[in-house]
Amino acid sequence: MTPSSSTTGSYDTYVTHLECSETGERHEADVLQGLSRAGKPLLVRYDLGALAEGIDKRTLAARPPELWRYREFLPVRRAEHIVSLGEPMTPVIPLQRLQGRLGSAGLWFKDEGRLPTGSFKARGLCLAVSMASALGITRMAMPTNGNAGAAMAAYCSRAGIESYVFCPQDTPEINVREIARQGAKVFRVDGLINDCGRIVAEGREEMGWFDTSTLKEPYRIEGKKTMGLELAEQFAWELPDVIFYPTGGGTGLIGMVKAFDELEAIGWIGSARPRMVAVQAAGCAPIVKAFESGAEHAELWENAHTIAAGIRVPVAIGDFLILRGVRGSNGFAIAVEDEAIEAALVEVVECEGLLLCPEGAATYAAYKRALEEGKVHKEERVVLFNCATGLKYPLPPMERSLERHKPIDYATL
Ligand SMILES: *Cc1c(COP(=O)(O)O)cnc(C)c1O
């Protein structure tokens, strides 16, 4: 007997073309594509009418609880092209004690730390590497603050694709080592993620690698889109009122908005949408600044710094898509200080037993701030995103020890 899985057999997909996210210009699917001819991210478009005929909620509900249950919504055309490390649906965990403390009507963490390589970057890279493999790519490269590089390295190893990864100098040691152990050629670069991005772009011709930078290829966003599909299904197709998302390059926020648009187009949800809240760190908040000034694009954030490395992104190529998603849903963008992030991390682990990553903790800090400022209301049902396991981050030292041959004074433990 073989275990049940969604990654065997052949099936239909409904991709029609790729579309420039700015000009709407059509680009061909099923050939190698990076940015659009206008230099903007490409979005995958589907024949949603046919998709609606091809799948129903009951069929979906009977499938194994994994990412590939949504295969009709994804671009991989043949099952044998799927590169999978077993991507589970991630739990939506009610925060009953914190909810009581804050007087909220509903508060959940969607815990993405359960995915392969311990972060939700696995969703995007699972799709990107599957498509790269299907299109015959043999070498991939990316700039990363850590988690994306680890995910790319792992999926590339599994697919037999060579990978090159470039990290800012101060990327946490554990992430750099994980990337190396997962099989990539990884380098520390004396700069920030945008400097690493330039190295990838400039080396493309000589090295013949595929630039897998955030939103510079069309498929990572389709992987991240599954967060929105999953959330909708887990909430019985009645979405929550507000989503707090820690925003770096913004793939997840853009992907969820795309998921909701597609679900509405096939009639699975109505027009009511969660308000999308982009959470950033006060030491790197280009999207918040652009949101507050009413700008359509963000400016480069100088001297970016925060303990939440995953959202330390001084410039995002999809900035206008993030801002559209936030404004279009009547949401907002909000920044929180590192001290608030740390306090939130401690509060959540002590009260709920969830060891978050700092980026995830930032969403809880932002929720509390937004409650105080009246930007969200206690009656609203709120989902926070934890994007990686807290085990990937430095933990405070533990100094206590016992000598087993000496008498133990239990009362002082
Ligand atoms: C990448 C990352 C983010 C930001 O995700 P985007 O969708 O790129 O904005 C947040 N948290 C962690 C832990 C990450 O690795």
mmCIF file of C-alpha atoms in Angstrom, residues 43-386:
data_model
loop_
_atom_site.group_PDB
_atom_site.id
_atom_site.type_symbol
_atom_site.label_atom_id
_atom_site.label_comp_id
_atom_site.label_asym_id
_atom_site.label_seq_id
_atom_site.Cartn_x
_atom_site.Cartn_y
_atom_site.Cartn_z
ATOM 1 C CA LEU A 43 0.846 37.041 -12.327
ATOM 2 C CA VAL A 44 -0.474 33.635 -13.388
ATOM 3 C CA ARG A 45 -3.974 33.756 -14.885
ATOM 4 C CA TYR A 46 -6.365 30.817 -15.096
ATOM 5 C CA ASP A 47 -9.500 29.905 -16.995
ATOM 6 C CA LEU A 48 -11.606 30.370 -13.871
ATOM 7 C CA GLY A 49 -14.804 29.282 -15.595
ATOM 8 C CA ALA A 50 -13.269 25.915 -16.408
ATOM 9 C CA LEU A 51 -11.677 25.729 -12.964
ATOM 10 C CA ALA A 52 -15.097 26.213 -11.371
ATOM 11 C CA GLU A 53 -16.356 23.246 -13.431
ATOM 12 C CA GLY A 54 -13.324 21.145 -12.645
ATOM 13 C CA ILE A 55 -13.412 21.136 -8.859
ATOM 14 C CA ASP A 56 -15.996 21.443 -6.111
ATOM 15 C CA LYS A 57 -15.752 21.953 -2.365
ATOM 16 C CA ARG A 58 -16.770 18.368 -1.573
ATOM 17 C CA THR A 59 -14.080 16.828 -3.760
ATOM 18 C CA LEU A 60 -11.569 19.171 -2.206
ATOM 19 C CA ALA A 61 -12.641 18.293 1.330
ATOM 20 C CA ALA A 62 -11.953 14.603 0.710
ATOM 21 C CA ARG A 63 -8.311 15.150 -0.270
ATOM 22 C CA PRO A 64 -5.285 14.784 2.016
ATOM 23 C CA PRO A 65 -4.560 17.886 4.152
ATOM 24 C CA GLU A 66 -1.647 19.215 2.113
ATOM 25 C CA LEU A 67 -0.764 22.016 -0.270
ATOM 26 C CA TRP A 68 -1.308 19.945 -3.394
ATOM 27 C CA ARG A 69 -5.005 19.503 -2.585
ATOM 28 C CA TYR A 70 -5.314 22.890 -4.351
ATOM 29 C CA ARG A 71 -3.641 21.648 -7.534
ATOM 30 C CA GLU A 72 -6.380 23.001 -9.829
ATOM 31 C CA PHE A 73 -5.507 26.489 -8.564
ATOM 32 C CA LEU A 74 -1.814 25.947 -9.267
ATOM 33 C CA PRO A 75 0.300 26.095 -12.429
ATOM 34 C CA VAL A 76 2.049 22.689 -12.438
ATOM 35 C CA ARG A 77 0.551 20.723 -15.308
ATOM 36 C CA ARG A 78 1.850 17.227 -14.684
ATOM 37 C CA ALA A 79 2.071 15.376 -11.400
ATOM 38 C CA GLU A 80 5.561 14.083 -12.170
ATOM 39 C CA HIS A 81 6.862 17.661 -12.185
ATOM 40 C CA ILE A 82 5.851 18.238 -8.583
ATOM 41 C CA VAL A 83 8.834 18.662 -6.276
ATOM 42 C CA SER A 84 7.435 18.081 -2.808
ATOM 43 C CA LEU A 85 8.832 17.616 0.677
ATOM 44 C CA GLY A 86 5.352 16.994 2.115
ATOM 45 C CA GLU A 87 3.707 20.394 2.643
ATOM 46 C CA PRO A 88 1.006 20.040 5.312
ATOM 47 C CA MET A 89 -1.968 22.351 5.756
ATOM 48 C CA THR A 90 -0.931 24.494 8.696
ATOM 49 C CA PRO A 91 -3.170 24.767 11.758
ATOM 50 C CA VAL A 92 -5.205 27.827 12.676
ATOM 51 C CA ILE A 93 -4.765 27.943 16.436
ATOM 52 C CA PRO A 94 -7.250 29.806 18.633
ATOM 53 C CA LEU A 95 -5.572 32.065 21.215
ATOM 54 C CA GLN A 96 -8.198 31.665 23.883
ATOM 55 C CA ARG A 97 -6.197 32.967 26.819
ATOM 56 C CA LEU A 98 -4.826 36.035 25.003
ATOM 57 C CA GLN A 99 -8.264 36.652 23.563
ATOM 58 C CA GLY A 100 -9.675 36.683 27.086
ATOM 59 C CA ARG A 101 -6.946 39.015 28.262
ATOM 60 C CA LEU A 102 -7.646 41.494 25.433
ATOM 61 C CA GLY A 103 -11.420 41.025 25.323
ATOM 62 C CA SER A 104 -11.357 40.070 21.626
ATOM 63 C CA ALA A 105 -14.174 38.178 19.968
ATOM 64 C CA GLY A 106 -11.829 35.921 17.987
ATOM 65 C CA LEU A 107 -8.067 35.672 17.678
ATOM 66 C CA TRP A 108 -6.010 33.003 15.898
ATOM 67 C CA PHE A 109 -2.454 32.323 14.812
ATOM 68 C CA LYS A 110 -1.994 30.494 11.548
ATOM 69 C CA ASP A 111 1.225 28.667 12.327
ATOM 70 C CA GLU A 112 3.364 28.389 9.227
ATOM 71 C CA GLY A 113 6.344 27.121 11.180
ATOM 72 C CA ARG A 114 5.130 23.556 10.506
ATOM 73 C CA LEU A 115 6.160 23.583 6.852
ATOM 74 C CA PRO A 116 9.325 21.954 5.423
ATOM 75 C CA THR A 117 12.463 23.957 6.334
ATOM 76 C CA GLY A 118 10.427 25.536 9.143
ATOM 77 C CA SER A 119 8.990 28.523 7.331
ATOM 78 C CA PHE A 120 6.260 29.486 4.883
ATOM 79 C CA LYS A 121 8.923 30.192 2.281
ATOM 80 C CA ALA A 122 8.484 26.479 1.513
ATOM 81 C CA ARG A 123 5.090 27.215 -0.095
ATOM 82 C CA GLY A 124 6.583 29.606 -2.627
ATOM 83 C CA LEU A 125 9.751 27.693 -3.342
ATOM 84 C CA CYS A 126 7.915 24.392 -3.669
ATOM 85 C CA LEU A 127 6.028 25.924 -6.602
ATOM 86 C CA ALA A 128 8.954 27.875 -8.034
ATOM 87 C CA VAL A 129 11.257 24.849 -8.056
ATOM 88 C CA SER A 130 8.537 22.557 -9.417
ATOM 89 C CA MET A 131 7.958 24.935 -12.324
ATOM 90 C CA ALA A 132 11.687 25.477 -12.837
ATOM 91 C CA SER A 133 12.143 21.741 -12.964
ATOM 92 C CA ALA A 134 9.277 21.380 -15.436
ATOM 93 C CA LEU A 135 10.831 24.079 -17.643
ATOM 94 C CA GLY A 136 14.253 22.443 -17.631
ATOM 95 C CA ILE A 137 16.144 24.896 -15.413
ATOM 96 C CA THR A 138 19.359 23.429 -13.961
ATOM 97 C CA ARG A 139 20.688 26.304 -11.821
ATOM 98 C CA MET A 140 18.852 28.774 -9.591
ATOM 99 C CA ALA A 141 19.991 31.774 -7.531
ATOM 100 C CA MET A 142 18.456 34.174 -5.032
ATOM 101 C CA PRO A 143 19.154 36.857 -2.451
ATOM 102 C CA THR A 144 17.675 36.014 0.955
ATOM 103 C CA ASN A 145 17.496 37.037 4.597
ATOM 104 C CA GLY A 146 17.553 33.318 5.408
ATOM 105 C CA ASN A 147 14.334 31.384 5.159
ATOM 106 C CA ALA A 148 13.774 31.640 1.422
ATOM 107 C CA GLY A 149 17.320 30.485 0.774
ATOM 108 C CA ALA A 150 16.881 27.446 2.981
ATOM 109 C CA ALA A 151 13.653 26.519 1.227
ATOM 110 C CA MET A 152 15.128 26.997 -2.235
ATOM 111 C CA ALA A 153 18.206 24.957 -1.322
ATOM 112 C CA ALA A 154 16.074 22.091 -0.021
ATOM 113 C CA TYR A 155 13.699 21.922 -2.989
ATOM 114 C CA CYS A 156 16.586 22.326 -5.451
ATOM 115 C CA SER A 157 18.469 19.464 -3.826
ATOM 116 C CA ARG A 158 15.377 17.339 -4.138
ATOM 117 C CA ALA A 159 14.964 18.282 -7.796
ATOM 118 C CA GLY A 160 18.647 17.866 -8.693
ATOM 119 C CA ILE A 161 18.979 21.587 -9.460
ATOM 120 C CA GLU A 162 22.095 23.536 -8.482
ATOM 121 C CA SER A 163 21.461 26.494 -6.167
ATOM 122 C CA TYR A 164 23.358 29.698 -5.315
ATOM 123 C CA VAL A 165 22.265 31.797 -2.354
ATOM 124 C CA PHE A 166 23.421 35.282 -1.296
ATOM 125 C CA CYS A 167 22.746 36.525 2.265
ATOM 126 C CA PRO A 168 23.341 39.871 3.950
ATOM 127 C CA GLN A 169 26.391 39.759 6.235
ATOM 128 C CA ASP A 170 24.360 39.726 9.440
ATOM 129 C CA THR A 171 21.939 36.957 8.453
ATOM 130 C CA PRO A 172 21.566 34.729 11.528
ATOM 131 C CA GLU A 173 24.233 32.025 11.602
ATOM 132 C CA ILE A 174 21.687 29.227 11.912
ATOM 133 C CA ASN A 175 20.049 30.241 8.624
ATOM 134 C CA VAL A 176 23.309 30.438 6.709
ATOM 135 C CA ARG A 177 24.364 27.037 8.024
ATOM 136 C CA GLU A 178 20.987 25.537 7.224
ATOM 137 C CA ILE A 179 21.232 26.796 3.639
ATOM 138 C CA ALA A 180 24.714 25.300 3.286
ATOM 139 C CA ARG A 181 23.633 21.974 4.768
ATOM 140 C CA GLN A 182 20.621 21.866 2.470
ATOM 141 C CA GLY A 183 23.029 21.825 -0.462
ATOM 142 C CA ALA A 184 23.271 25.375 -1.777
ATOM 143 C CA LYS A 185 26.428 27.341 -2.472
ATOM 144 C CA VAL A 186 25.806 30.145 0.007
ATOM 145 C CA PHE A 187 27.699 33.432 0.412
ATOM 146 C CA ARG A 188 27.625 36.212 3.008
ATOM 147 C CA VAL A 189 27.631 39.625 1.341
ATOM 148 C CA ASP A 190 28.624 42.907 3.013
ATOM 149 C CA GLY A 191 25.298 44.593 2.357
ATOM 150 C CA LEU A 192 21.525 44.256 2.598
ATOM 151 C CA ILE A 193 19.140 42.032 0.659
ATOM 152 C CA ASN A 194 18.832 44.507 -2.207
ATOM 153 C CA ASP A 195 22.641 44.446 -2.603
ATOM 154 C CA CYS A 196 22.478 40.645 -2.745
ATOM 155 C CA GLY A 197 19.722 40.975 -5.341
ATOM 156 C CA ARG A 198 21.997 43.025 -7.553
ATOM 157 C CA ILE A 199 24.659 40.313 -7.443
ATOM 158 C CA VAL A 200 22.094 37.753 -8.590
ATOM 159 C CA ALA A 201 20.851 40.000 -11.402
ATOM 160 C CA GLU A 202 24.312 40.919 -12.614
ATOM 161 C CA GLY A 203 25.601 37.337 -12.561
ATOM 162 C CA ARG A 204 22.743 35.948 -14.572
ATOM 163 C CA GLU A 205 24.363 36.013 -17.974
ATOM 164 C CA GLU A 206 27.715 34.621 -16.942
ATOM 165 C CA MET A 207 26.362 31.976 -14.567
ATOM 166 C CA GLY A 208 23.256 31.051 -16.517
ATOM 167 C CA TRP A 209 21.200 30.820 -13.357
ATOM 168 C CA PHE A 210 17.505 31.525 -13.024
ATOM 169 C CA ASP A 211 16.819 34.597 -10.857
ATOM 170 C CA THR A 212 14.423 33.350 -8.188
ATOM 171 C CA SER A 213 14.231 36.677 -6.284
ATOM 172 C CA THR A 214 10.894 37.568 -4.694
ATOM 173 C CA LEU A 215 8.347 38.397 -7.426
ATOM 174 C CA LYS A 216 10.965 38.285 -10.198
ATOM 175 C CA GLU A 217 9.463 34.994 -11.306
ATOM 176 C CA PRO A 218 5.715 34.272 -11.432
ATOM 177 C CA TYR A 219 5.366 31.109 -9.358
ATOM 178 C CA ARG A 220 6.422 31.767 -5.769
ATOM 179 C CA ILE A 221 3.325 33.911 -5.401
ATOM 180 C CA GLU A 222 1.144 30.980 -6.531
ATOM 181 C CA GLY A 223 2.617 28.891 -3.729
ATOM 182 C CA LYS A 224 1.971 31.624 -1.183
ATOM 183 C CA LYS A 225 -1.547 31.930 -2.562
ATOM 184 C CA THR A 226 -2.332 28.581 -0.951
ATOM 185 C CA MET A 227 -2.284 30.361 2.447
ATOM 186 C CA GLY A 228 -5.396 32.224 1.354
ATOM 187 C CA LEU A 229 -7.073 29.118 -0.091
ATOM 188 C CA GLU A 230 -6.317 27.185 3.071
ATOM 189 C CA LEU A 231 -7.505 29.932 5.362
ATOM 190 C CA ALA A 232 -10.787 30.234 3.468
ATOM 191 C CA GLU A 233 -11.347 26.484 3.636
ATOM 192 C CA GLN A 234 -10.405 26.308 7.326
ATOM 193 C CA PHE A 235 -12.887 29.093 8.077
ATOM 194 C CA ALA A 236 -15.609 27.190 6.199
ATOM 195 C CA TRP A 237 -15.475 29.743 3.345
ATOM 196 C CA GLU A 238 -16.385 32.614 5.712
ATOM 197 C CA LEU A 239 -13.203 34.656 5.928
ATOM 198 C CA PRO A 240 -12.111 36.401 9.122
ATOM 199 C CA ASP A 241 -12.518 40.175 9.410
ATOM 200 C CA VAL A 242 -8.853 41.161 9.616
ATOM 201 C CA ILE A 243 -5.522 39.541 8.676
ATOM 202 C CA PHE A 244 -2.237 40.789 10.143
ATOM 203 C CA TYR A 245 0.650 39.845 7.865
ATOM 204 C CA PRO A 246 4.354 40.528 8.528
ATOM 205 C CA THR A 247 5.375 42.164 5.291
ATOM 206 C CA GLY A 248 8.779 42.025 3.670
ATOM 207 C CA GLY A 249 8.602 41.452 -0.076
ATOM 208 C CA GLY A 250 4.865 41.022 0.364
ATOM 209 C CA THR A 251 4.420 37.798 -1.604
ATOM 210 C CA GLY A 252 2.107 36.337 0.998
ATOM 211 C CA LEU A 253 -0.151 39.346 1.249
ATOM 212 C CA ILE A 254 -0.373 39.687 -2.517
ATOM 213 C CA GLY A 255 -0.881 35.940 -2.842
ATOM 214 C CA MET A 256 -3.739 35.854 -0.333
ATOM 215 C CA VAL A 257 -5.518 38.727 -2.053
ATOM 216 C CA LYS A 258 -5.154 36.831 -5.338
ATOM 217 C CA ALA A 259 -6.566 33.698 -3.692
ATOM 218 C CA PHE A 260 -9.622 35.586 -2.461
ATOM 219 C CA ASP A 261 -10.174 37.169 -5.888
ATOM 220 C CA GLU A 262 -10.048 33.758 -7.568
ATOM 221 C CA LEU A 263 -12.337 32.176 -4.951
ATOM 222 C CA GLU A 264 -14.877 34.931 -5.458
ATOM 223 C CA ALA A 265 -14.634 34.557 -9.238
ATOM 224 C CA ILE A 266 -15.560 30.878 -8.985
ATOM 225 C CA GLY A 267 -18.348 31.643 -6.527
ATOM 226 C CA TRP A 268 -16.866 29.947 -3.468
ATOM 227 C CA ILE A 269 -16.827 33.093 -1.336
ATOM 228 C CA GLY A 270 -18.763 36.353 -1.484
ATOM 229 C CA SER A 271 -17.404 39.843 -1.939
ATOM 230 C CA ALA A 272 -16.733 40.426 1.789
ATOM 231 C CA ARG A 273 -12.985 40.469 2.371
ATOM 232 C CA PRO A 274 -10.708 40.534 5.355
ATOM 233 C CA ARG A 275 -9.012 43.869 5.907
ATOM 234 C CA MET A 276 -5.363 43.228 5.070
ATOM 235 C CA VAL A 277 -2.879 44.729 7.515
ATOM 236 C CA ALA A 278 0.777 44.982 6.479
ATOM 237 C CA VAL A 279 2.945 44.749 9.591
ATOM 238 C CA GLN A 280 6.515 46.044 9.451
ATOM 239 C CA ALA A 281 9.304 46.763 11.935
ATOM 240 C CA ALA A 282 9.858 50.396 12.883
ATOM 241 C CA GLY A 283 13.501 50.016 11.763
ATOM 242 C CA CYS A 284 12.422 49.068 8.228
ATOM 243 C CA ALA A 285 8.966 50.308 7.306
ATOM 244 C CA PRO A 286 8.915 51.499 3.681
ATOM 245 C CA ILE A 287 5.393 50.197 3.059
ATOM 246 C CA VAL A 288 4.028 51.900 6.177
ATOM 247 C CA LYS A 289 5.592 55.177 5.099
ATOM 248 C CA ALA A 290 4.142 54.894 1.594
ATOM 249 C CA PHE A 291 0.749 53.909 2.973
ATOM 250 C CA GLU A 292 0.642 56.907 5.276
ATOM 251 C CA SER A 293 1.770 59.373 2.634
ATOM 252 C CA GLY A 294 -0.713 58.068 0.078
ATOM 253 C CA ALA A 295 2.066 57.079 -2.344
ATOM 254 C CA GLU A 296 1.627 54.326 -4.917
ATOM 255 C CA HIS A 297 5.230 53.141 -4.606
ATOM 256 C CA ALA A 298 7.532 52.945 -1.585
ATOM 257 C CA GLU A 299 10.932 54.606 -1.311
ATOM 258 C CA LEU A 300 14.138 52.773 -0.425
ATOM 259 C CA TRP A 301 14.438 52.594 3.391
ATOM 260 C CA GLU A 302 17.921 53.687 4.489
ATOM 261 C CA ASN A 303 19.826 51.882 7.284
ATOM 262 C CA ALA A 304 17.258 49.139 7.683
ATOM 263 C CA HIS A 305 17.558 47.245 10.960
ATOM 264 C CA THR A 306 15.319 44.974 13.016
ATOM 265 C CA ILE A 307 15.520 41.656 14.867
ATOM 266 C CA ALA A 308 12.800 40.433 12.509
ATOM 267 C CA ALA A 309 15.160 39.626 9.621
ATOM 268 C CA GLY A 310 12.413 38.202 7.392
ATOM 269 C CA ILE A 311 10.766 41.604 7.103
ATOM 270 C CA ARG A 312 13.983 43.581 6.753
ATOM 271 C CA VAL A 313 13.346 44.414 3.121
ATOM 272 C CA PRO A 314 14.254 48.039 2.320
ATOM 273 C CA VAL A 315 12.747 47.984 -1.165
ATOM 274 C CA ALA A 316 10.102 45.636 -2.570
ATOM 275 C CA ILE A 317 9.496 45.235 -6.282
ATOM 276 C CA GLY A 318 5.847 44.426 -5.555
ATOM 277 C CA ASP A 319 5.360 47.501 -3.332
ATOM 278 C CA PHE A 320 2.448 48.789 -5.445
ATOM 279 C CA LEU A 321 0.725 45.400 -5.263
ATOM 280 C CA ILE A 322 1.068 45.296 -1.468
ATOM 281 C CA LEU A 323 -0.325 48.815 -1.180
ATOM 282 C CA ARG A 324 -3.178 47.960 -3.548
ATOM 283 C CA GLY A 325 -4.036 44.883 -1.485
ATOM 284 C CA VAL A 326 -4.010 46.866 1.742
ATOM 285 C CA ARG A 327 -5.986 49.854 0.436
ATOM 286 C CA GLY A 328 -8.356 47.763 -1.668
ATOM 287 C CA SER A 329 -9.403 45.800 1.404
ATOM 288 C CA ASN A 330 -9.784 48.882 3.596
ATOM 289 C CA GLY A 331 -6.823 47.705 5.659
ATOM 290 C CA PHE A 332 -3.784 49.604 6.855
ATOM 291 C CA ALA A 333 -0.027 49.367 7.368
ATOM 292 C CA ILE A 334 1.514 49.567 10.822
ATOM 293 C CA ALA A 335 5.037 49.501 12.269
ATOM 294 C CA VAL A 336 6.163 48.123 15.640
ATOM 295 C CA GLU A 337 9.434 48.614 17.526
ATOM 296 C CA ASP A 338 11.790 45.716 18.195
ATOM 297 C CA GLU A 339 11.119 46.010 21.948
ATOM 298 C CA ALA A 340 7.402 45.496 21.322
ATOM 299 C CA ILE A 341 8.204 42.504 19.098
ATOM 300 C CA GLU A 342 10.301 40.910 21.812
ATOM 301 C CA ALA A 343 7.698 41.545 24.498
ATOM 302 C CA ALA A 344 5.029 40.045 22.227
ATOM 303 C CA LEU A 345 7.129 36.950 21.599
ATOM 304 C CA VAL A 346 7.521 36.351 25.336
ATOM 305 C CA GLU A 347 3.850 37.038 26.062
ATOM 306 C CA VAL A 348 2.611 34.590 23.425
ATOM 307 C CA VAL A 349 4.959 31.753 24.334
ATOM 308 C CA GLU A 350 4.264 32.142 28.050
ATOM 309 C CA CYS A 351 0.520 32.451 27.660
ATOM 310 C CA GLU A 352 -0.177 30.110 24.737
ATOM 311 C CA GLY A 353 2.842 27.817 24.373
ATOM 312 C CA LEU A 354 3.555 28.984 20.834
ATOM 313 C CA LEU A 355 7.211 29.749 20.153
ATOM 314 C CA LEU A 356 6.924 32.305 17.380
ATOM 315 C CA CYS A 357 9.487 33.801 15.056
ATOM 316 C CA PRO A 358 10.044 37.545 15.636
ATOM 317 C CA GLU A 359 8.130 38.367 12.449
ATOM 318 C CA GLY A 360 5.133 36.426 13.759
ATOM 319 C CA ALA A 361 5.458 38.111 17.135
ATOM 320 C CA ALA A 362 5.377 41.457 15.302
ATOM 321 C CA THR A 363 1.817 40.721 14.166
ATOM 322 C CA TYR A 364 0.658 40.236 17.747
ATOM 323 C CA ALA A 365 2.431 43.431 18.839
ATOM 324 C CA ALA A 366 0.771 45.237 15.923
ATOM 325 C CA TYR A 367 -2.641 43.835 16.798
ATOM 326 C CA LYS A 368 -2.361 45.127 20.353
ATOM 327 C CA ARG A 369 -1.215 48.536 19.113
ATOM 328 C CA ALA A 370 -4.031 48.677 16.561
ATOM 329 C CA LEU A 371 -6.594 47.792 19.239
ATOM 330 C CA GLU A 372 -5.322 50.632 21.437
ATOM 331 C CA GLU A 373 -5.406 53.067 18.538
ATOM 332 C CA GLY A 374 -8.905 52.029 17.503
ATOM 333 C CA LYS A 375 -7.757 50.753 14.096
ATOM 334 C CA VAL A 376 -9.307 47.371 14.840
ATOM 335 C CA HIS A 377 -12.209 46.579 17.101
ATOM 336 C CA LYS A 378 -12.599 43.865 19.714
ATOM 337 C CA GLU A 379 -15.602 42.466 17.859
ATOM 338 C CA GLU A 380 -13.534 41.745 14.758
ATOM 339 C CA ARG A 381 -12.283 38.198 14.152
ATOM 340 C CA VAL A 382 -8.556 38.432 13.595
ATOM 341 C CA VAL A 383 -5.973 36.043 12.122
ATOM 342 C CA LEU A 384 -2.281 36.645 12.802
ATOM 343 C CA PHE A 385 0.461 34.950 10.789
ATOM 344 C CA ASN A 386 3.421 33.176 12.310
#
